[in-house]
Coordinates of C-alpha atoms in Angstrom, one line a residue:
Chain R
M231 CA 0.0 -0.1 0.0
K232 CA 1.0 3.6 -0.6
Y233 CA -0.7 5.3 2.3
K234 CA -1.1 4.3 6.0
S235 CA -4.7 5.3 6.1
Q236 CA -5.5 2.7 3.5
K237 CA -5.1 0.1 6.5
V238 CA -8.8 1.1 7.6
A239 CA -10.0 -0.8 4.6
Y240 CA -8.9 -4.0 6.2
W241 CA -11.4 -3.8 9.0
F242 CA -14.3 -3.1 6.6
F243 CA -13.3 -6.2 4.6
A244 CA -13.1 -8.2 7.9
L245 CA -16.5 -7.0 8.9
S246 CA -17.8 -8.1 5.3
M247 CA -16.4 -11.6 5.9
L248 CA -18.1 -11.9 9.2
L249 CA -21.5 -10.8 7.9
L250 CA -21.2 -13.0 4.8
V251 CA -20.7 -16.0 7.1
L252 CA -23.8 -15.1 9.0
Q253 CA -25.8 -14.5 5.8
I254 CA -25.0 -18.0 4.6
V255 CA -26.1 -19.5 8.0
Y256 CA -29.5 -17.8 7.6
G257 CA -29.7 -18.9 4.0
F258 CA -29.3 -22.5 5.2
I259 CA -32.1 -21.9 7.8
M260 CA -34.4 -20.9 4.9
G261 CA -33.2 -23.7 2.6
F262 CA -34.0 -26.3 5.3
A263 CA -37.4 -24.8 6.1
R264 CA -38.3 -25.2 2.4
V265 CA -37.8 -28.9 2.6
G266 CA -39.8 -29.2 5.8
M267 CA -36.9 -29.0 8.3
D268 CA -38.1 -26.0 10.1
G269 CA -37.2 -27.0 13.7
L270 CA -36.1 -23.3 14.4
H271 CA -39.6 -22.0 13.4
E272 CA -40.5 -20.8 16.9
I273 CA -37.2 -18.8 17.3
I274 CA -36.3 -17.9 13.8
P275 CA -39.3 -18.2 11.5
F276 CA -38.9 -17.9 7.8
N277 CA -39.6 -14.1 7.5
T278 CA -37.0 -13.4 10.2
A279 CA -34.4 -15.6 8.4
R280 CA -35.2 -14.0 5.1
A281 CA -34.9 -10.3 6.4
V282 CA -31.7 -11.2 8.0
H283 CA -30.4 -13.0 5.0
T284 CA -31.1 -10.2 2.5
N285 CA -30.1 -7.3 4.8
L286 CA -26.9 -9.0 5.8
L287 CA -26.2 -9.2 2.1
V288 CA -26.8 -5.4 1.7
V289 CA -24.7 -4.6 4.8
W290 CA -21.6 -6.8 3.9
L291 CA -21.7 -5.5 0.3
L292 CA -21.9 -2.0 1.5
S293 CA -19.1 -2.6 4.0
G294 CA -17.0 -4.1 1.1
F295 CA -17.7 -1.1 -1.1
M296 CA -16.8 1.3 1.8
G297 CA -13.5 -0.7 2.4
A298 CA -12.8 -0.5 -1.2
A299 CA -13.3 3.3 -1.3
Y300 CA -11.0 3.8 1.7
Y301 CA -8.3 1.7 -0.1
I302 CA -8.9 3.3 -3.7
I303 CA -9.5 6.8 -2.9
P304 CA -6.2 7.7 -1.1
E305 CA -4.3 5.8 -3.9
E306 CA -6.0 7.5 -6.7
S307 CA -6.0 11.0 -5.1
K308 CA -2.4 10.5 -3.9
R309 CA -3.0 11.6 -0.3
E310 CA -4.1 10.2 3.0
L311 CA -7.6 10.1 4.1
V312 CA -8.6 13.3 5.9
S313 CA -9.4 11.5 9.2
V314 CA -8.6 7.8 10.0
K315 CA -10.1 8.2 13.4
L316 CA -13.4 9.2 12.0
A317 CA -13.2 6.4 9.5
Y318 CA -12.9 3.9 12.5
V319 CA -15.9 5.6 14.3
Q320 CA -17.9 5.1 11.0
L321 CA -16.9 1.4 10.9
I322 CA -17.9 0.9 14.6
S323 CA -21.2 2.7 14.1
L324 CA -22.0 0.7 10.8
A325 CA -21.4 -2.6 12.7
L326 CA -23.5 -1.4 15.6
V327 CA -26.4 -0.4 13.5
G328 CA -26.2 -3.6 11.5
V329 CA -26.1 -5.8 14.5
T330 CA -28.9 -3.9 16.2
A331 CA -31.0 -4.2 13.2
I332 CA -30.3 -8.0 12.9
I333 CA -31.2 -8.6 16.6
G334 CA -34.4 -6.5 16.4
Y335 CA -35.6 -8.6 13.4
H336 CA -35.7 -11.6 15.8
F337 CA -38.0 -9.5 18.0
N338 CA -40.5 -8.3 15.3
W339 CA -38.8 -4.9 15.2
W340 CA -38.7 -4.0 11.4
E341 CA -40.7 -2.4 8.7
G342 CA -41.7 -5.3 6.8
R343 CA -40.8 -3.9 3.4
K344 CA -38.8 -6.2 1.2
F345 CA -35.0 -5.3 1.4
L346 CA -35.8 -2.2 3.4
E347 CA -36.7 -3.9 6.6
I348 CA -34.5 -1.7 8.8
P349 CA -36.8 0.2 11.3
R350 CA -37.3 3.9 10.8
Q351 CA -35.3 4.8 14.0
L352 CA -32.3 3.0 12.7
D353 CA -32.8 4.6 9.2
Y354 CA -31.7 8.0 10.6
L355 CA -28.6 6.3 12.1
V356 CA -27.9 4.8 8.7
V357 CA -28.2 8.2 7.1
I358 CA -25.7 9.8 9.7
N359 CA -23.3 6.9 9.2
V360 CA -23.4 7.2 5.4
L361 CA -23.0 11.0 5.6
L362 CA -19.9 10.5 7.8
F363 CA -18.5 8.1 5.3
L364 CA -19.2 10.4 2.3
G365 CA -17.8 13.4 4.1
L366 CA -14.5 11.5 4.6
I367 CA -14.4 10.3 1.0
L368 CA -15.5 13.5 -0.6
L369 CA -13.3 15.7 1.5
T370 CA -10.4 13.6 0.7
L371 CA -11.1 14.0 -3.0
Y372 CA -11.7 17.7 -2.6
K373 CA -8.3 18.2 -1.0
A374 CA -6.5 15.9 -3.5
K375 CA -4.1 17.2 -6.1
R376 CA -5.4 14.5 -8.5
R377 CA -9.0 13.6 -9.2
T378 CA -9.2 10.6 -11.6
T379 CA -12.1 9.4 -13.5
T380 CA -12.1 6.1 -11.5
S381 CA -12.2 7.9 -8.3
I382 CA -15.0 10.3 -9.4
V383 CA -17.1 7.5 -10.7
L384 CA -16.8 5.5 -7.5
A385 CA -17.6 8.6 -5.4
M386 CA -20.6 9.4 -7.5
G387 CA -21.9 5.9 -7.2
L388 CA -21.5 6.1 -3.4
L389 CA -23.0 9.6 -3.2
F390 CA -26.0 8.6 -5.4
A391 CA -26.5 5.4 -3.4
A392 CA -26.9 7.5 -0.3
L393 CA -29.3 9.9 -1.9
L394 CA -31.4 7.1 -3.3
Y395 CA -31.8 5.7 0.2
L396 CA -34.2 8.6 1.0
P397 CA -37.2 7.7 -1.2
G398 CA -37.3 4.4 0.8
M399 CA -38.0 6.4 4.0
L400 CA -41.2 8.3 2.6
P401 CA -44.2 7.0 4.3
F402 CA -47.3 6.0 2.1
D403 CA -50.8 4.8 2.9
S404 CA -51.2 3.1 -0.5
Q405 CA -49.4 -0.3 -1.0
V406 CA -49.0 0.6 -4.6
M407 CA -47.1 3.9 -4.0
D408 CA -45.1 2.3 -1.2
S409 CA -44.0 -0.4 -3.6
F410 CA -43.4 2.1 -6.4
F411 CA -41.0 4.2 -4.4
R412 CA -39.3 1.2 -2.8
W413 CA -38.1 0.2 -6.3
W414 CA -36.5 3.7 -6.5
V415 CA -34.2 2.5 -3.8
V416 CA -33.8 -1.2 -4.6
H417 CA -33.7 -1.0 -8.4
L418 CA -31.9 2.2 -8.8
W419 CA -29.3 0.9 -6.3
V420 CA -28.7 -2.5 -7.9
E421 CA -29.3 -1.8 -11.4
G422 CA -28.0 1.7 -11.4
V423 CA -25.7 3.4 -9.0
W424 CA -24.2 0.2 -7.5
E425 CA -23.0 -0.5 -11.1
L426 CA -21.2 2.9 -10.9
I427 CA -19.4 1.6 -7.8
M428 CA -18.8 -1.7 -9.5
G429 CA -17.4 0.0 -12.6
G430 CA -15.2 2.3 -10.4
I431 CA -13.7 -0.6 -8.6
L432 CA -13.4 -2.7 -11.8
S433 CA -11.6 0.1 -13.5
F434 CA -9.2 0.5 -10.6
L435 CA -8.4 -3.3 -10.6
L436 CA -8.0 -3.4 -14.4
I437 CA -5.6 -0.4 -14.4
K438 CA -3.6 -2.2 -11.6
L439 CA -3.7 -5.7 -12.9
T440 CA -3.4 -5.2 -16.7
G441 CA -1.2 -2.2 -17.0
V442 CA -3.5 -0.8 -19.8
D443 CA -3.3 3.0 -20.1
R444 CA -5.6 4.7 -17.6
E445 CA -7.1 6.9 -20.3
V446 CA -8.3 4.0 -22.4
I447 CA -9.8 2.2 -19.4
E448 CA -11.4 5.2 -18.0
K449 CA -12.9 6.2 -21.5
W450 CA -14.6 2.8 -21.7
L451 CA -15.7 3.2 -18.0
Y452 CA -17.8 6.2 -19.0
V453 CA -19.4 4.4 -21.9
I454 CA -20.3 1.5 -19.7
V455 CA -21.8 3.5 -16.8
G456 CA -23.5 5.6 -19.5
L457 CA -25.2 2.5 -20.9
T458 CA -26.1 1.4 -17.4
F459 CA -28.1 4.5 -16.7
L460 CA -29.5 4.8 -20.2
S461 CA -31.1 1.4 -19.8
G462 CA -31.3 1.0 -16.0
V463 CA -33.2 4.2 -15.1
L464 CA -36.2 3.6 -17.3
G465 CA -35.6 -0.1 -16.9
T466 CA -37.1 0.3 -13.3
G467 CA -40.4 0.1 -15.2
H468 CA -40.1 -3.8 -15.2
H469 CA -41.1 -3.6 -11.6
Y470 CA -44.1 -1.6 -12.4
Y471 CA -45.8 -3.9 -15.0
Y472 CA -48.2 -5.5 -12.6
I473 CA -48.3 -3.6 -9.4
G474 CA -51.2 -1.4 -10.0
V475 CA -49.8 1.4 -12.0
N476 CA -50.4 2.7 -15.7
D477 CA -49.6 0.3 -18.4
I478 CA -47.3 2.8 -20.0
W479 CA -44.6 1.1 -17.8
I480 CA -45.1 -2.1 -19.8
I481 CA -43.9 -0.4 -22.9
V482 CA -41.2 1.8 -21.4
G483 CA -39.9 -0.9 -19.0
G484 CA -40.2 -3.6 -21.6
I485 CA -37.9 -1.6 -24.1
F486 CA -35.4 -0.4 -21.7
S487 CA -35.2 -3.6 -19.6
A488 CA -34.3 -5.4 -22.8
L489 CA -31.3 -3.0 -23.2
E490 CA -30.0 -3.5 -19.7
P491 CA -27.9 -6.6 -20.5
L492 CA -26.0 -4.4 -22.9
A493 CA -24.3 -2.7 -19.9
F494 CA -23.2 -6.0 -18.3
L495 CA -22.1 -7.3 -21.8
G496 CA -20.0 -4.1 -22.1
M497 CA -18.6 -4.7 -18.7
A498 CA -17.5 -8.3 -19.6
L499 CA -16.1 -7.4 -23.0
F500 CA -14.4 -4.4 -21.5
A501 CA -12.6 -6.5 -18.7
I502 CA -11.6 -9.4 -21.2
N503 CA -10.3 -7.0 -23.8
M504 CA -8.3 -5.0 -21.2
Y505 CA -6.8 -8.2 -19.9
R506 CA -5.9 -9.3 -23.4
K507 CA -4.4 -6.0 -24.3
G508 CA -2.4 -5.6 -21.1
E509 CA 1.3 -6.1 -21.4
K510 CA 1.8 -6.0 -17.6
K511 CA 1.0 -9.4 -16.1
H512 CA 0.4 -8.7 -12.4
P513 CA 1.5 -11.7 -10.2
N514 CA -1.8 -11.5 -8.2
K515 CA -3.6 -14.3 -10.2
L516 CA -6.5 -14.8 -7.6
A517 CA -7.3 -11.0 -7.9
L518 CA -7.4 -11.4 -11.6
F519 CA -9.6 -14.5 -11.5
W520 CA -12.1 -12.7 -9.3
T521 CA -12.1 -9.6 -11.3
L522 CA -12.6 -11.2 -14.7
G523 CA -15.0 -13.7 -13.1
C524 CA -17.1 -10.9 -11.8
A525 CA -17.3 -9.2 -15.2
I526 CA -18.4 -12.6 -16.9
V527 CA -20.7 -13.9 -14.2
S528 CA -22.5 -10.5 -13.7
F529 CA -23.3 -10.7 -17.5
V530 CA -24.8 -14.1 -17.0
G531 CA -26.6 -13.5 -13.7
A532 CA -27.7 -9.9 -13.9
G533 CA -27.8 -9.4 -17.7
L534 CA -28.9 -12.7 -19.3
L535 CA -31.0 -14.2 -16.4
G536 CA -32.5 -10.8 -15.9
F537 CA -33.6 -10.5 -19.6
A538 CA -34.9 -14.1 -19.3
H539 CA -38.0 -12.9 -17.2
T540 CA -38.0 -9.1 -17.9
L541 CA -40.1 -9.2 -21.2
P542 CA -43.7 -8.2 -20.0
Q543 CA -45.2 -11.2 -21.7
T544 CA -42.9 -13.6 -19.8
N545 CA -43.0 -11.6 -16.5
L546 CA -46.8 -11.8 -16.4
Y547 CA -46.3 -15.5 -15.4
T548 CA -43.0 -15.3 -13.6
H549 CA -43.7 -12.2 -11.5
G550 CA -43.8 -13.2 -7.9
T551 CA -42.2 -16.7 -8.4
L552 CA -38.9 -18.4 -7.6
V553 CA -37.7 -17.4 -11.0
T554 CA -36.8 -14.0 -9.4
A555 CA -34.8 -15.8 -6.8
M556 CA -32.9 -17.5 -9.5
H557 CA -31.9 -14.2 -11.1
G558 CA -31.3 -12.5 -7.9
H559 CA -28.8 -15.0 -6.5
L560 CA -26.5 -15.1 -9.6
A561 CA -26.9 -11.3 -10.2
F562 CA -25.9 -10.2 -6.7
W563 CA -23.1 -12.9 -6.6
G564 CA -21.6 -12.0 -10.0
A565 CA -22.0 -8.3 -10.0
Y566 CA -21.4 -7.2 -6.3
A567 CA -20.1 -10.1 -4.1
M568 CA -17.5 -11.0 -6.6
I569 CA -16.2 -7.4 -7.2
V570 CA -15.9 -7.0 -3.5
L571 CA -14.0 -10.5 -3.1
A572 CA -11.9 -9.3 -6.2
M573 CA -11.1 -6.1 -4.4
I574 CA -10.1 -7.9 -1.1
S575 CA -8.0 -10.4 -3.1
Y576 CA -6.2 -7.5 -4.6
A577 CA -5.8 -5.5 -1.5
M578 CA -4.8 -8.1 1.1
P579 CA -1.2 -8.7 0.0
N580 CA -0.6 -5.0 -0.4
L581 CA -2.1 -4.3 3.1
T582 CA -0.3 -7.0 4.9
G583 CA 2.9 -7.4 2.9
R584 CA 2.3 -11.1 2.6
K585 CA 2.4 -11.8 -1.0
I586 CA 0.2 -14.8 -1.4
Y587 CA -0.8 -14.2 -5.0
E588 CA -1.6 -17.7 -5.9
S589 CA -2.6 -20.8 -3.9
N590 CA -4.5 -24.1 -4.4
R591 CA -7.0 -23.0 -1.6
G592 CA -7.4 -19.7 -3.3
R593 CA -8.2 -21.3 -6.6
A594 CA -10.5 -23.9 -5.0
A595 CA -12.4 -21.0 -3.2
F596 CA -13.1 -19.4 -6.5
W597 CA -14.2 -22.5 -8.4
L598 CA -16.1 -24.1 -5.5
S599 CA -18.0 -20.9 -4.7
N600 CA -18.8 -20.2 -8.4
I601 CA -20.0 -23.7 -9.2
G602 CA -22.0 -23.9 -6.0
M603 CA -23.7 -20.7 -6.8
L604 CA -24.4 -21.7 -10.4
G605 CA -25.9 -24.9 -9.0
M606 CA -28.1 -22.9 -6.7
T607 CA -29.1 -20.8 -9.6
V608 CA -30.1 -23.8 -11.6
A609 CA -32.0 -25.2 -8.7
F610 CA -34.0 -22.0 -8.1
G611 CA -34.6 -21.8 -11.9
V612 CA -36.0 -25.4 -12.3
A613 CA -38.2 -24.8 -9.2
G614 CA -39.3 -21.5 -10.6
V615 CA -40.2 -22.6 -14.0
A616 CA -42.0 -25.7 -12.6
Q617 CA -43.8 -23.4 -10.2
V618 CA -45.0 -21.1 -13.1
Y619 CA -46.4 -24.0 -15.1
L620 CA -48.0 -25.9 -12.2
E621 CA -49.4 -23.0 -10.4
R622 CA -50.2 -20.5 -13.1
K623 CA -50.9 -22.6 -16.1
F624 CA -52.3 -25.7 -14.5
K625 CA -54.0 -23.9 -11.7
M626 CA -52.7 -26.0 -8.9
D627 CA -52.8 -24.7 -5.3
F628 CA -49.7 -22.9 -4.1
M629 CA -48.8 -25.4 -1.4
M630 CA -49.4 -28.4 -3.6
V631 CA -46.9 -27.0 -6.0
Q632 CA -44.4 -26.2 -3.1
N633 CA -44.5 -29.9 -2.2
E634 CA -44.0 -30.9 -5.8
I635 CA -40.9 -28.7 -6.3
S636 CA -39.3 -29.3 -2.8
I637 CA -36.9 -31.8 -4.3
H638 CA -35.1 -29.0 -6.0
F639 CA -34.4 -27.5 -2.7
V640 CA -32.5 -30.6 -1.7
T641 CA -30.3 -29.9 -4.8
L642 CA -30.2 -26.3 -3.7
L643 CA -28.9 -27.3 -0.2
I644 CA -26.2 -29.6 -1.8
C645 CA -24.9 -26.8 -4.1
A646 CA -25.1 -24.3 -1.1
T647 CA -22.8 -26.6 0.8
L648 CA -20.3 -26.6 -2.1
F649 CA -20.6 -22.7 -2.3
T650 CA -20.0 -22.5 1.6
V651 CA -16.9 -24.7 1.3
G652 CA -15.5 -22.2 -1.3
I653 CA -16.4 -19.2 1.0
I654 CA -14.7 -21.0 3.9
F655 CA -11.5 -21.5 1.9
Y656 CA -11.6 -17.8 0.9
I657 CA -12.0 -16.6 4.5
L658 CA -9.1 -19.0 5.6
D659 CA -6.9 -17.2 3.1
F660 CA -8.2 -13.9 4.4
I661 CA -7.2 -14.9 8.0
K662 CA -3.9 -16.3 6.8
Y663 CA -2.8 -12.9 5.4
G664 CA -2.9 -11.5 9.0
R665 CA -3.4 -7.9 9.9
P666 CA -2.3 -4.9 7.9
N667 CA 1.0 -3.3 9.1
D668 CA 3.2 -0.4 8.3
E669 CA 6.1 -2.6 7.0
A670 CA 3.8 -3.3 4.0
L671 CA 4.3 0.3 3.1
E672 CA 7.8 -0.5 2.0
T673 CA 7.4 -4.1 0.8
A674 CA 4.6 -3.6 -1.7
E675 CA 5.9 -3.7 -5.1
H676 CA 3.1 -4.4 -7.3
L677 CA 0.8 -1.5 -6.7
Chain K
M188 CA -12.9 7.0 -32.5
L189 CA -14.7 8.0 -29.4
S190 CA -12.8 10.4 -27.2
K191 CA -13.0 10.4 -23.3
K192 CA -14.8 13.8 -23.5
Q193 CA -17.4 12.3 -25.8
A194 CA -17.7 9.3 -23.6
R195 CA -18.3 11.5 -20.5
T196 CA -20.9 13.6 -22.4
F197 CA -22.7 10.4 -23.4
F198 CA -22.8 9.3 -19.8
L199 CA -23.9 12.7 -18.3
G200 CA -26.3 13.5 -21.2
G201 CA -27.9 10.0 -21.3
T202 CA -28.3 9.9 -17.5
M203 CA -29.9 13.3 -17.2
L204 CA -32.3 12.6 -20.2
T205 CA -33.5 9.3 -18.9
F206 CA -33.9 10.5 -15.4
L207 CA -36.0 13.5 -16.6
I208 CA -38.2 11.0 -18.5
F209 CA -38.5 8.8 -15.5
I210 CA -39.6 11.7 -13.2
A211 CA -42.2 12.8 -15.9
L212 CA -43.6 9.2 -16.2
T213 CA -43.8 9.0 -12.4
I214 CA -45.8 12.1 -12.1
Y215 CA -48.0 11.0 -15.1
S216 CA -48.6 7.6 -13.4
F217 CA -49.9 9.1 -10.2
S218 CA -52.1 11.8 -11.8
G219 CA -55.7 11.4 -10.8
E220 CA -57.1 10.0 -14.0
Q221 CA -54.4 7.3 -14.2
D222 CA -55.2 6.0 -10.8
Q223 CA -55.7 2.0 -11.1
A224 CA -55.5 1.6 -7.3
N225 CA -58.6 3.3 -6.1
T226 CA -56.5 5.5 -4.0
L227 CA -59.4 7.8 -3.0
Q228 CA -61.1 4.8 -1.4
L229 CA -58.3 4.3 1.2
N230 CA -59.8 4.6 4.6
E231 CA -58.6 4.0 8.2
P232 CA -59.1 0.3 8.4
I233 CA -57.3 -0.3 5.2
V234 CA -54.3 1.9 6.3
R235 CA -54.2 0.1 9.7
G236 CA -54.3 -3.3 7.8
K237 CA -51.2 -2.1 5.8
Q238 CA -49.5 -1.0 8.9
L239 CA -50.2 -4.5 10.4
W240 CA -48.9 -6.2 7.2
E241 CA -45.6 -4.2 7.5
K242 CA -45.3 -4.5 11.3
N243 CA -45.4 -8.3 11.0
N244 CA -43.3 -8.5 7.9
C245 CA -45.9 -10.6 6.2
M246 CA -43.9 -10.0 3.0
G247 CA -41.1 -12.0 4.5
C248 CA -43.1 -15.2 3.6
H249 CA -46.1 -14.2 1.4
T250 CA -46.3 -12.2 -1.8
I251 CA -48.7 -9.4 -2.5
L252 CA -49.0 -7.7 -5.9
G253 CA -46.4 -10.3 -6.8
E254 CA -43.8 -9.0 -4.3
G255 CA -42.5 -10.8 -1.4
A256 CA -40.7 -14.0 -0.4
Y257 CA -42.4 -16.9 -2.4
Y258 CA -42.5 -19.1 0.8
A259 CA -46.3 -18.7 1.5
P260 CA -49.2 -18.1 -0.9
E261 CA -49.7 -14.9 -3.0
L262 CA -52.4 -12.9 -1.2
T263 CA -53.6 -10.8 -4.1
K264 CA -57.3 -12.0 -4.6
V265 CA -57.1 -14.1 -1.5
I266 CA -60.6 -13.1 -0.6
D267 CA -61.9 -14.4 -3.7
R268 CA -60.0 -17.6 -3.3
R269 CA -60.7 -18.3 0.4
G270 CA -63.4 -16.1 1.7
K271 CA -63.3 -13.8 4.6
G272 CA -64.1 -16.5 7.3
Y273 CA -61.3 -18.7 6.5
I274 CA -58.8 -15.7 6.4
K275 CA -60.1 -14.5 9.8
A276 CA -59.6 -18.0 11.2
V277 CA -56.0 -18.0 10.0
L278 CA -55.2 -14.6 11.3
M279 CA -56.7 -15.3 14.7
S280 CA -55.3 -18.7 15.2
P281 CA -53.4 -19.0 18.6
V282 CA -51.3 -21.9 17.1
S283 CA -49.2 -22.0 14.1
W284 CA -51.4 -22.4 10.9
A285 CA -49.8 -25.3 9.0
P286 CA -52.4 -26.7 6.4
N287 CA -49.7 -28.4 4.2
G288 CA -46.9 -28.8 6.8
R289 CA -45.4 -25.4 6.3
K290 CA -45.9 -23.3 9.4
M291 CA -47.2 -19.7 9.7
V292 CA -46.3 -17.7 12.8
A293 CA -49.2 -17.7 15.3
Y294 CA -49.9 -14.1 15.4
G295 CA -53.3 -14.4 17.2
F296 CA -54.7 -11.2 15.8
T297 CA -57.7 -9.6 17.7
D298 CA -61.0 -9.6 15.8
A299 CA -60.5 -5.8 15.1
E300 CA -56.9 -6.4 13.7
A301 CA -58.1 -9.3 11.6
E302 CA -60.9 -7.1 10.2
D303 CA -58.3 -4.4 9.3
L304 CA -56.2 -6.9 7.5
I305 CA -59.2 -8.1 5.6
A306 CA -60.0 -4.5 4.7
F307 CA -56.4 -4.2 3.3
F308 CA -56.8 -7.5 1.3
D309 CA -60.2 -6.4 -0.1
W310 CA -58.7 -3.1 -1.3
I311 CA -55.8 -4.8 -2.9
D312 CA -58.3 -7.2 -4.7
D313 CA -59.8 -4.3 -6.6
I314 CA -56.6 -2.9 -8.0
D315 CA -56.3 -3.0 -11.8
L316 CA -53.1 -5.0 -12.2
N317 CA -52.9 -5.0 -16.1
G318 CA -53.9 -8.6 -16.3
F319 CA -51.7 -10.0 -13.6
D320 CA -54.7 -10.5 -11.2
R321 CA -56.2 -12.9 -13.7
V322 CA -52.8 -14.9 -13.8
V323 CA -51.8 -14.8 -10.4
S324 CA -54.8 -16.2 -9.0
P325 CA -56.4 -18.8 -11.3
L326 CA -58.4 -20.2 -8.4
A327 CA -60.2 -17.0 -7.9
K328 CA -63.8 -16.6 -9.1
D329 CA -64.1 -15.6 -12.8
K330 CA -64.8 -11.9 -13.0

């Protein structure tokens, strides 16, 4: 690493790893409940497990993004963070708010709005926390001698993510309006501004790992994030087809959603071409695996599988079925989980000075987690398609259908086990690196 | 060949243009004559029902308007399918309702709370869902 203050990133990454493990535990609780093994129902009913599972996902990804920003922004702007102490305060408060929310869910303390279950009182603390984070990042950039496109795109993504949290706090009496504006947060995060963050991190990693000229990479970064917004903003319409709003969204959402895979295709082609073009072969093969893997898997999970049920004629039957879970799992994994894991894989040798750039366990972590997640996606997909036909075409009762498709959740659990082994390997490597230290300032050669 | 400046203009221009169209369409969608949700019919029991729905995170298992967790039945058109008596019995049950082995939390709602939730479901049932209402609930009575 080049700057001492980058060390704070390690603790955000460590928090991410801890929350990822917890997220997987709650995923298993849900998986077992779906095959009838719901012995924890009285303590952790399905709705609690689900709220914890999805919210932990959001928090560990955000923690990873924040860690990435604390690592990237000093290096890109060629200066230390404006305050390391406040960054630690922000880390601790993020962890406290997250843990309080998760505990609260076990005691019916939530808002009961998909993905935005955090109770209103904690919402205000989230806002303060994010304002502190943004203050540190933006002030560092403001005081910097150099402001690169990569750092600006990353900072814009983080700023817009914070702003877009606000529509989710608006109170509505109408379920339709509530749902409509909830998607302003959820959709415009994951199919909008989070892609800016992903693009910024991807650009940083490609500059470091391939050695391709920054100007070339950053030019294409603009094109890709441009495509993201051009398709993604009006693509929000695919959530509005059948929730009780005007059918103009069927036309608008249908057209622009169909364009959304283009941004992910661009991202995949961009990463692969930069890798091929690059003359510098960075020794950190694991970081390269995760970086290229992220670009490719996100195209399949977010782009192709999203497109598979985004056309209004298809979505009429798949809306509200397990087909959505199929798309959701591979999309979040490919686009956001993998970019965080890529960033951690790149940063850890530089933060700790231990240059473990390649290992059998590291490769096994990559392949097992990806194959496991792909298997889970297929299991969700088969269950979802069967559900669509049995329930919506052949008019079978919901629970009869659930019994028919429960076998696919056995497959899901097997694949989830494979995935978990991969993640355990990854975390073992994370632990093996040890803590960040000042000696790493001198020893890092491949920045 | 595209320059970096042109690429930035494409990003900023495209984003601003689509966002403005998005805002305009949002305003259009919620203008009075486009209302498909009978918003003016919202009353206190319906709103209390929605608050109960959220307070207990019903969406964490069920789906409504096609949104939720896919673990328990879709509740759009549920009154058509099951009738108010059945729904009330489920909501007020002091033990976990598990007709097919999959357990629901035993909320043990009061009579008044159950009535509020039913008012909420009743309001949901009358929303024009652009055809989804007919697909999502094939067991509902033909309308």
